[in-house]
PDB file of C-alpha atoms in Angstrom:
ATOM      1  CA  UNK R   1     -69.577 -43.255  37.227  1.00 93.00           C
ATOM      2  CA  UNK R   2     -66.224 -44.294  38.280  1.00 96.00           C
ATOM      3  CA  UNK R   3     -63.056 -45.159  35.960  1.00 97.00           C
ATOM      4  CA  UNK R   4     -60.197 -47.010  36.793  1.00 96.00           C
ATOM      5  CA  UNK R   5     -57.354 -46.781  34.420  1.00 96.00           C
ATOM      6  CA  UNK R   6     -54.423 -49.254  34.118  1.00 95.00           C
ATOM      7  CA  UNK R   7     -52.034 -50.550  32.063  1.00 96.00           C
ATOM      8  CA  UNK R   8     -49.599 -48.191  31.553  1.00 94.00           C
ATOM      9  CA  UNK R   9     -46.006 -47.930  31.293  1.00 97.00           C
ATOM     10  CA  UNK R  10     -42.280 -47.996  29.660  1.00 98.00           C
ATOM     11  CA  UNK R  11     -41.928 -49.272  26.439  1.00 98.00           C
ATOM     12  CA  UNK R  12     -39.289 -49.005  23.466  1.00 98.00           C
ATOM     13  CA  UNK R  13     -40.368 -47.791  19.726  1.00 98.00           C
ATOM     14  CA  UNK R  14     -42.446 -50.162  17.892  1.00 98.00           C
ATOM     15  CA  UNK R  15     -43.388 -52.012  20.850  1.00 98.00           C
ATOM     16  CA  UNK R  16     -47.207 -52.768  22.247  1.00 98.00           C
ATOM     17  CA  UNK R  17     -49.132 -51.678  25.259  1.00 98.00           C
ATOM     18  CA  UNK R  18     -52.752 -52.627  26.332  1.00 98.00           C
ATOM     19  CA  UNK R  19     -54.629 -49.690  28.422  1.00 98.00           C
ATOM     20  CA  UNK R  20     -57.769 -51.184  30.299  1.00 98.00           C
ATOM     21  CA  UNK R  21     -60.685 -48.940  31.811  1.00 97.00           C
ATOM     22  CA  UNK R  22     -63.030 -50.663  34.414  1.00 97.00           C
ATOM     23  CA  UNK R  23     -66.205 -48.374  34.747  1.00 96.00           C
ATOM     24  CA  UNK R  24     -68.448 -49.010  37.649  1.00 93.00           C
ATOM     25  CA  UNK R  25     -71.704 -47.321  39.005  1.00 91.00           C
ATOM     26  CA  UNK R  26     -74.093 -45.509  36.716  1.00 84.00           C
ATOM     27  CA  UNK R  27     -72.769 -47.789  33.982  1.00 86.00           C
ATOM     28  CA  UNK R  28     -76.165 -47.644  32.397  1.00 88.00           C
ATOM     29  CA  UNK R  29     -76.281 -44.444  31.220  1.00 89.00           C
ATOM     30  CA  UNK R  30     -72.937 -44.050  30.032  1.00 92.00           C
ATOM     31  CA  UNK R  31     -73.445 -43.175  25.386  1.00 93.00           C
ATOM     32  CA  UNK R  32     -69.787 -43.530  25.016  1.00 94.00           C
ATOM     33  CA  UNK R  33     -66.136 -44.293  26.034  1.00 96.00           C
ATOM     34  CA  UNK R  34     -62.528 -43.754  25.185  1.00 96.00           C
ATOM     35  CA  UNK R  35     -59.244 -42.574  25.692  1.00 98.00           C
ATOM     36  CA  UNK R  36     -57.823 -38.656  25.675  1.00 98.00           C
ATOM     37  CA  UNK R  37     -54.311 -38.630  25.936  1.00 98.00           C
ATOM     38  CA  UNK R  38     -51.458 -34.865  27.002  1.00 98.00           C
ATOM     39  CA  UNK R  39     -48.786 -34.978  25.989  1.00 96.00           C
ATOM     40  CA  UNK R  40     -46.337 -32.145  28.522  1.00 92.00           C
ATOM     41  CA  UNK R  41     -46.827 -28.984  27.644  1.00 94.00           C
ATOM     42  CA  UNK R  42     -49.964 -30.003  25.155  1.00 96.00           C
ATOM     43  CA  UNK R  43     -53.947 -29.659  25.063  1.00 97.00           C
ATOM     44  CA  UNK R  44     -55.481 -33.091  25.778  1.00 97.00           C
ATOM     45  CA  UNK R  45     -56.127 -34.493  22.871  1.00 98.00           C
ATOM     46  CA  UNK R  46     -59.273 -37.507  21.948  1.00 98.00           C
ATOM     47  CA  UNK R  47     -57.039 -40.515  20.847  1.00 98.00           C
ATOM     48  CA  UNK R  48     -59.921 -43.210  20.134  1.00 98.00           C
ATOM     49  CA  UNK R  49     -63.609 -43.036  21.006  1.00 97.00           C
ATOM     50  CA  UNK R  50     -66.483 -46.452  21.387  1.00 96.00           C
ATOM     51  CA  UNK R  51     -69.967 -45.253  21.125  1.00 92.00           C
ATOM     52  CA  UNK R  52     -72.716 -47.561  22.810  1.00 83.00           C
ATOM     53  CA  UNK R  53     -73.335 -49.036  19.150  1.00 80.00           C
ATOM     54  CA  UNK R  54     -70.132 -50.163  18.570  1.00 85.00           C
ATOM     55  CA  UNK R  55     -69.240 -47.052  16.394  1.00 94.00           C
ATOM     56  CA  UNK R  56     -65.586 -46.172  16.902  1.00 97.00           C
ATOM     57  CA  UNK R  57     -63.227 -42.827  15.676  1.00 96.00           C
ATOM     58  CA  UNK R  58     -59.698 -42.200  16.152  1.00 98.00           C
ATOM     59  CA  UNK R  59     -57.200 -39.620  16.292  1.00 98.00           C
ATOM     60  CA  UNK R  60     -55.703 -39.745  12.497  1.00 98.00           C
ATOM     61  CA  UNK R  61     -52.072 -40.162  14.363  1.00 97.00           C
ATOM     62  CA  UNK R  62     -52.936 -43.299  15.914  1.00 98.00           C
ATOM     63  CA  UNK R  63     -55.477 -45.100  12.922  1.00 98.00           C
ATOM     64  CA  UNK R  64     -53.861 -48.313  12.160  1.00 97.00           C
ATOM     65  CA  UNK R  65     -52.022 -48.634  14.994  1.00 98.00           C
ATOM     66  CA  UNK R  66     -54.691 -48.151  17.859  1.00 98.00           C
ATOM     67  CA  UNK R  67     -57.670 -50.012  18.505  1.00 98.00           C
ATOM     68  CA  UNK R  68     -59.842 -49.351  20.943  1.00 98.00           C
ATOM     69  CA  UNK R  69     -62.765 -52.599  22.003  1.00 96.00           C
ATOM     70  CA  UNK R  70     -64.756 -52.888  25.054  1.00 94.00           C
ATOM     71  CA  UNK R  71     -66.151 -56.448  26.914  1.00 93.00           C
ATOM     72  CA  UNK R  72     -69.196 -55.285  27.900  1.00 89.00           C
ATOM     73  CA  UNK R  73     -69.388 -58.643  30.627  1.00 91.00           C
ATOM     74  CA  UNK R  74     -67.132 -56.345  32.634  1.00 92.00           C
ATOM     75  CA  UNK R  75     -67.829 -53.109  31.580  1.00 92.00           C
ATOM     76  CA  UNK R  76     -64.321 -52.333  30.885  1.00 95.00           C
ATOM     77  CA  UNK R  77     -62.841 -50.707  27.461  1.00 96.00           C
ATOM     78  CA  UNK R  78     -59.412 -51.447  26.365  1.00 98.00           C
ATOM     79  CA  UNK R  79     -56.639 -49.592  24.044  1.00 98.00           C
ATOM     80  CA  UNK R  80     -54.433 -51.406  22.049  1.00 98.00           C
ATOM     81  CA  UNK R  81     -51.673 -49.828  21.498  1.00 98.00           C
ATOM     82  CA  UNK R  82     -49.255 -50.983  18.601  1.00 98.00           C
ATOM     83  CA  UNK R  83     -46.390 -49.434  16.812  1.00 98.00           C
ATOM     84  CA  UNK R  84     -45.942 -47.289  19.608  1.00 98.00           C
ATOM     85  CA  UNK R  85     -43.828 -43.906  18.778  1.00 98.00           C
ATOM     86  CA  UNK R  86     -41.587 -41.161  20.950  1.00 97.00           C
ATOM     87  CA  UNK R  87     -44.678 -39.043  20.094  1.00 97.00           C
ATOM     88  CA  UNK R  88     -47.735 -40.794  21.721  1.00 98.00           C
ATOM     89  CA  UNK R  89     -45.685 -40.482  25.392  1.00 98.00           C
ATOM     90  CA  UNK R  90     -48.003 -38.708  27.303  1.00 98.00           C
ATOM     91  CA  UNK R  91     -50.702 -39.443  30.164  1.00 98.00           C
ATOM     92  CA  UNK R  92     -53.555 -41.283  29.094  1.00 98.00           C
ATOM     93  CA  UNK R  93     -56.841 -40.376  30.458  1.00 98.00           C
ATOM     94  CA  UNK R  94     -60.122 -42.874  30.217  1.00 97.00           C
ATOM     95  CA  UNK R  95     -63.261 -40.522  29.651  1.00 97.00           C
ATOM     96  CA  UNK R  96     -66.968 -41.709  29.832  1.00 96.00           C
ATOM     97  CA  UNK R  97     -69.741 -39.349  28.940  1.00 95.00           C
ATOM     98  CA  UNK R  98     -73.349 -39.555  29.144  1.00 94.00           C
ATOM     99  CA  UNK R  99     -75.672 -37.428  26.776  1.00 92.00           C
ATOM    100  CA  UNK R 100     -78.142 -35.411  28.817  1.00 90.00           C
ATOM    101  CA  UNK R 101     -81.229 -32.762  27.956  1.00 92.00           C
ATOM    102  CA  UNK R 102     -78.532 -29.709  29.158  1.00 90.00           C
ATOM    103  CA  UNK R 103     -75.951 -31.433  27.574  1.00 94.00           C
ATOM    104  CA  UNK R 104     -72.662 -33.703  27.437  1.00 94.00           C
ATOM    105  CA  UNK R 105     -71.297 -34.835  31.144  1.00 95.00           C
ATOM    106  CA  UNK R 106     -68.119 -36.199  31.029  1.00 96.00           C
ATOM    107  CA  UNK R 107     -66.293 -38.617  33.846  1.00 96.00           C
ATOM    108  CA  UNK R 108     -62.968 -39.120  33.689  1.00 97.00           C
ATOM    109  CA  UNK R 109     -60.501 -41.641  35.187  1.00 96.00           C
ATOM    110  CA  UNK R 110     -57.265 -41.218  36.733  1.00 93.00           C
ATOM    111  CA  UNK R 111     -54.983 -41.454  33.721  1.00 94.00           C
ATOM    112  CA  UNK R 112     -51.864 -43.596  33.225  1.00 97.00           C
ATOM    113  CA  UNK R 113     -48.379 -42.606  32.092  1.00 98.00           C
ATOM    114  CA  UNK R 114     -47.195 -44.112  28.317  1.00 98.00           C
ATOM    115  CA  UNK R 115     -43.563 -44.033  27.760  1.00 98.00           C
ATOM    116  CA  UNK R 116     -42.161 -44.378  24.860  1.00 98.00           C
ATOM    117  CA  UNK R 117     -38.312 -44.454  24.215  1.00 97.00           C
ATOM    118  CA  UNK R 118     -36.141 -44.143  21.428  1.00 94.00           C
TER     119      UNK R 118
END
């Protein structure tokens, strides 16, 4: 599987930003999707999460403000970001992950810089 992550960037508090996340190859197989986002000097942290049924969880820091869809058509998953705060700067990461007999296997795209000013 193979994720490519865009839609990045600089934007001021309480502004909006859309993250995309085109996967491609083994899409079949693929239980889940979402975003992880770190933050300098933090652990990466699971922001929002779409399971194949349509199920979705989110990091308590970003519920009502974050909402994370998918378009199946082409196999992409999107973050919409709203209400954006100094505090969710960090480099967002697009994660896909397929549940196997041994276990969890996790794909991960290239990840995409949020800024956030004051």
């Amino acid at each position: 599987v193979q994720l490519q992550a865009s839609g990045g960037g600089l934007v001021q508090a309480g502004g909006s930003l859309r993250l995309s996340c085109a996967a491609s190859g083994s899409i079949f197989s693929i239980n889940g999707m979402g975003w992880y986002r770190q933050a300098p000097g933090k652990q990466r942290e699971l922001v929002a999460a779409i399971r194949s049924g349509s199920s979705t969880n989110y990091a308590s820091s970003v519920k009502g403000r974050f909402t994370i869809s998918r378009d199946n058509a082409k196999n992409t998953v999107y973050l919409q970001m709203n209400s954006l705060k100094p505090e969710d700067t960090a480099v967002y990461y697009c994660n896909a992950y397929m549940l196997r007999v041994g276990g969890r296997e996790d794909y991960w795209g290239q990840g995409t810089l949020v800024t956030v000013s004051s």
